[in-house]
Amino acid sequence: MSIRPIGILDSGVGGLTVLREIRAILPHEPMAYLADSANLPYGSKTDIWIQQRVLHLADQMVNRYDIKTLVVACNTATAAAAGALRGHLSIPVIGMEPAVKPASEATKNGTVGILATEGTIRSARLAGLLKAFADGLHVITRPCPGLVEMIENSEPGSAELRENVEQFLQPLLHQGADTIVLGCTHYPLLRELIRDIVGPDIHLIDTGAAVARQTLRQLTRQGLLGPPVDQPAIRLFTTGPTDVFSGVIQRLFTDLASVPVGHFTE
Ligand code: DGL
């Protein structure tokens, strides 16, 4: 058993959609969440920049918070840096990947759309997943520049957000996708809006719950599960201004609104 926290890393609040899923099946685990908000978005940065940055932050999380495992709750960072992180850290590293395999199993008409950041869309990791699981399917990949920033900065009901999401979805709907992969951990926050735009019949798939199950398996296998405590510490940190980050949480994660936010000083 281990009382050390699970470390969770993202460029912003998107990884909190994964934290929620982890908390749902591992309610006794302490967690330390770091948002690199000062550098959001990762999607438009180079792979080498992301890799160096994420290696640095992961080292800091090990040193400062004594994390027992690292969940890279960001598809873009996983695509750029998961291999390097696994080679570098001595704790287990769990990454995100766009749900290509589940989508290939869900589609009935063989047409799948993938929404993700530019970084994820151009990644070798996505190309590998498509090769392995989407052979013979018609796949429409759609980078969504600016969407992560818009999710963090707009009201969920804003007309501008809706207009942009409609525009990103347009080619997928036009080409008849019956299954849409939400390939960025921020996008589950748009699930209701997307559902409203695409209607009830299209599958919307993300991998937060699968990553939570993977975290449970990994901790179990390594004997690292925490003891059954009632109120495990959840700590949130940001590299950006704490008041801005807290504001985003108040707006988008009411269940986490009372968790204090600390500044990650560099
Ligand atoms: N949540 C991150 C992801 O899953 C967003 C990356 C970004 O900052 O662009 O890709």
Short mmCIF file of N, CA, C and O in Angstrom, two decimals, residues 4 6 45 57 59 63 80 83-84 104 112 122 127 174 177 184 197 211 218 238 258 265:
data_model
loop_
_atom_site.label_atom_id
_atom_site.label_comp_id
_atom_site.label_asym_id
_atom_site.label_seq_id
_atom_site.Cartn_x
_atom_site.Cartn_y
_atom_site.Cartn_z
N ARG A 4 1.22 7.72 -0.98
CA ARG A 4 1.67 8.77 -1.90
C ARG A 4 0.57 9.09 -2.92
O ARG A 4 -0.24 8.23 -3.26
N ILE A 6 -1.36 10.09 -6.52
CA ILE A 6 -1.29 9.90 -7.97
C ILE A 6 -1.02 11.28 -8.56
O ILE A 6 -1.69 12.25 -8.20
N LYS A 45 2.44 23.71 -30.08
CA LYS A 45 3.89 23.75 -29.83
C LYS A 45 4.58 22.55 -30.49
O LYS A 45 3.95 21.59 -30.90
N LEU A 57 8.52 19.00 -15.81
CA LEU A 57 7.40 19.05 -14.86
C LEU A 57 7.24 17.71 -14.13
O LEU A 57 6.96 17.67 -12.93
N ASP A 59 9.58 15.53 -13.42
CA ASP A 59 10.63 15.46 -12.39
C ASP A 59 10.24 16.26 -11.16
O ASP A 59 10.41 15.81 -10.03
N ASN A 63 9.66 15.10 -7.26
CA ASN A 63 10.42 15.69 -6.15
C ASN A 63 9.52 16.41 -5.15
O ASN A 63 9.68 16.28 -3.95
N ALA A 80 3.63 13.36 -27.69
CA ALA A 80 4.98 13.91 -27.87
C ALA A 80 5.99 13.30 -26.89
O ALA A 80 7.18 13.23 -27.20
N GLY A 83 6.96 8.21 -24.50
CA GLY A 83 8.13 7.33 -24.60
C GLY A 83 9.29 7.87 -23.78
O GLY A 83 9.92 7.14 -22.99
N ALA A 84 9.56 9.16 -23.93
CA ALA A 84 10.67 9.79 -23.19
C ALA A 84 10.42 9.72 -21.69
O ALA A 84 11.34 9.44 -20.91
N SER A 104 -13.48 2.18 -33.76
CA SER A 104 -13.56 1.21 -34.86
C SER A 104 -14.54 0.09 -34.52
O SER A 104 -15.17 -0.49 -35.39
N VAL A 112 -15.54 7.41 -39.33
CA VAL A 112 -15.19 7.86 -37.98
C VAL A 112 -14.54 9.24 -38.08
O VAL A 112 -13.68 9.46 -38.94
N ARG A 122 -1.17 15.44 -35.94
CA ARG A 122 -0.01 15.19 -36.80
C ARG A 122 0.94 14.15 -36.19
O ARG A 122 1.97 13.82 -36.77
N ALA A 127 -0.98 8.21 -36.04
CA ALA A 127 -0.79 7.46 -37.31
C ALA A 127 -0.69 5.96 -37.01
O ALA A 127 -1.27 5.13 -37.73
N HIS A 174 -20.70 16.24 -42.53
CA HIS A 174 -20.89 16.28 -43.98
C HIS A 174 -20.51 14.94 -44.62
O HIS A 174 -21.16 14.46 -45.54
N ALA A 177 -19.92 10.80 -40.64
CA ALA A 177 -19.37 10.05 -39.51
C ALA A 177 -20.49 9.65 -38.56
O ALA A 177 -21.33 10.48 -38.20
N CYS A 184 -9.03 14.84 -27.10
CA CYS A 184 -8.33 15.83 -26.26
C CYS A 184 -9.08 15.84 -24.95
O CYS A 184 -10.32 15.80 -24.94
N ILE A 197 -25.55 19.41 -31.02
CA ILE A 197 -25.32 19.74 -32.43
C ILE A 197 -25.50 18.50 -33.31
O ILE A 197 -26.10 18.57 -34.38
N VAL A 211 -8.72 5.14 -19.08
CA VAL A 211 -7.44 5.49 -18.43
C VAL A 211 -7.56 5.33 -16.91
O VAL A 211 -6.62 4.88 -16.25
N GLN A 218 -2.88 -0.76 -12.90
CA GLN A 218 -1.45 -0.52 -12.70
C GLN A 218 -1.09 -0.44 -11.21
O GLN A 218 -0.14 -1.08 -10.75
N THR A 238 -1.20 25.14 -10.43
CA THR A 238 -1.10 25.70 -11.78
C THR A 238 0.18 26.52 -11.91
O THR A 238 0.63 27.13 -10.93
N SER A 258 -14.36 23.59 -4.21
CA SER A 258 -13.85 23.92 -2.87
C SER A 258 -12.40 23.48 -2.68
O SER A 258 -11.80 23.71 -1.63
N THR A 265 5.48 27.24 -8.33
CA THR A 265 6.51 28.26 -8.56
C THR A 265 7.70 27.66 -9.26
O THR A 265 8.14 26.56 -8.93
#
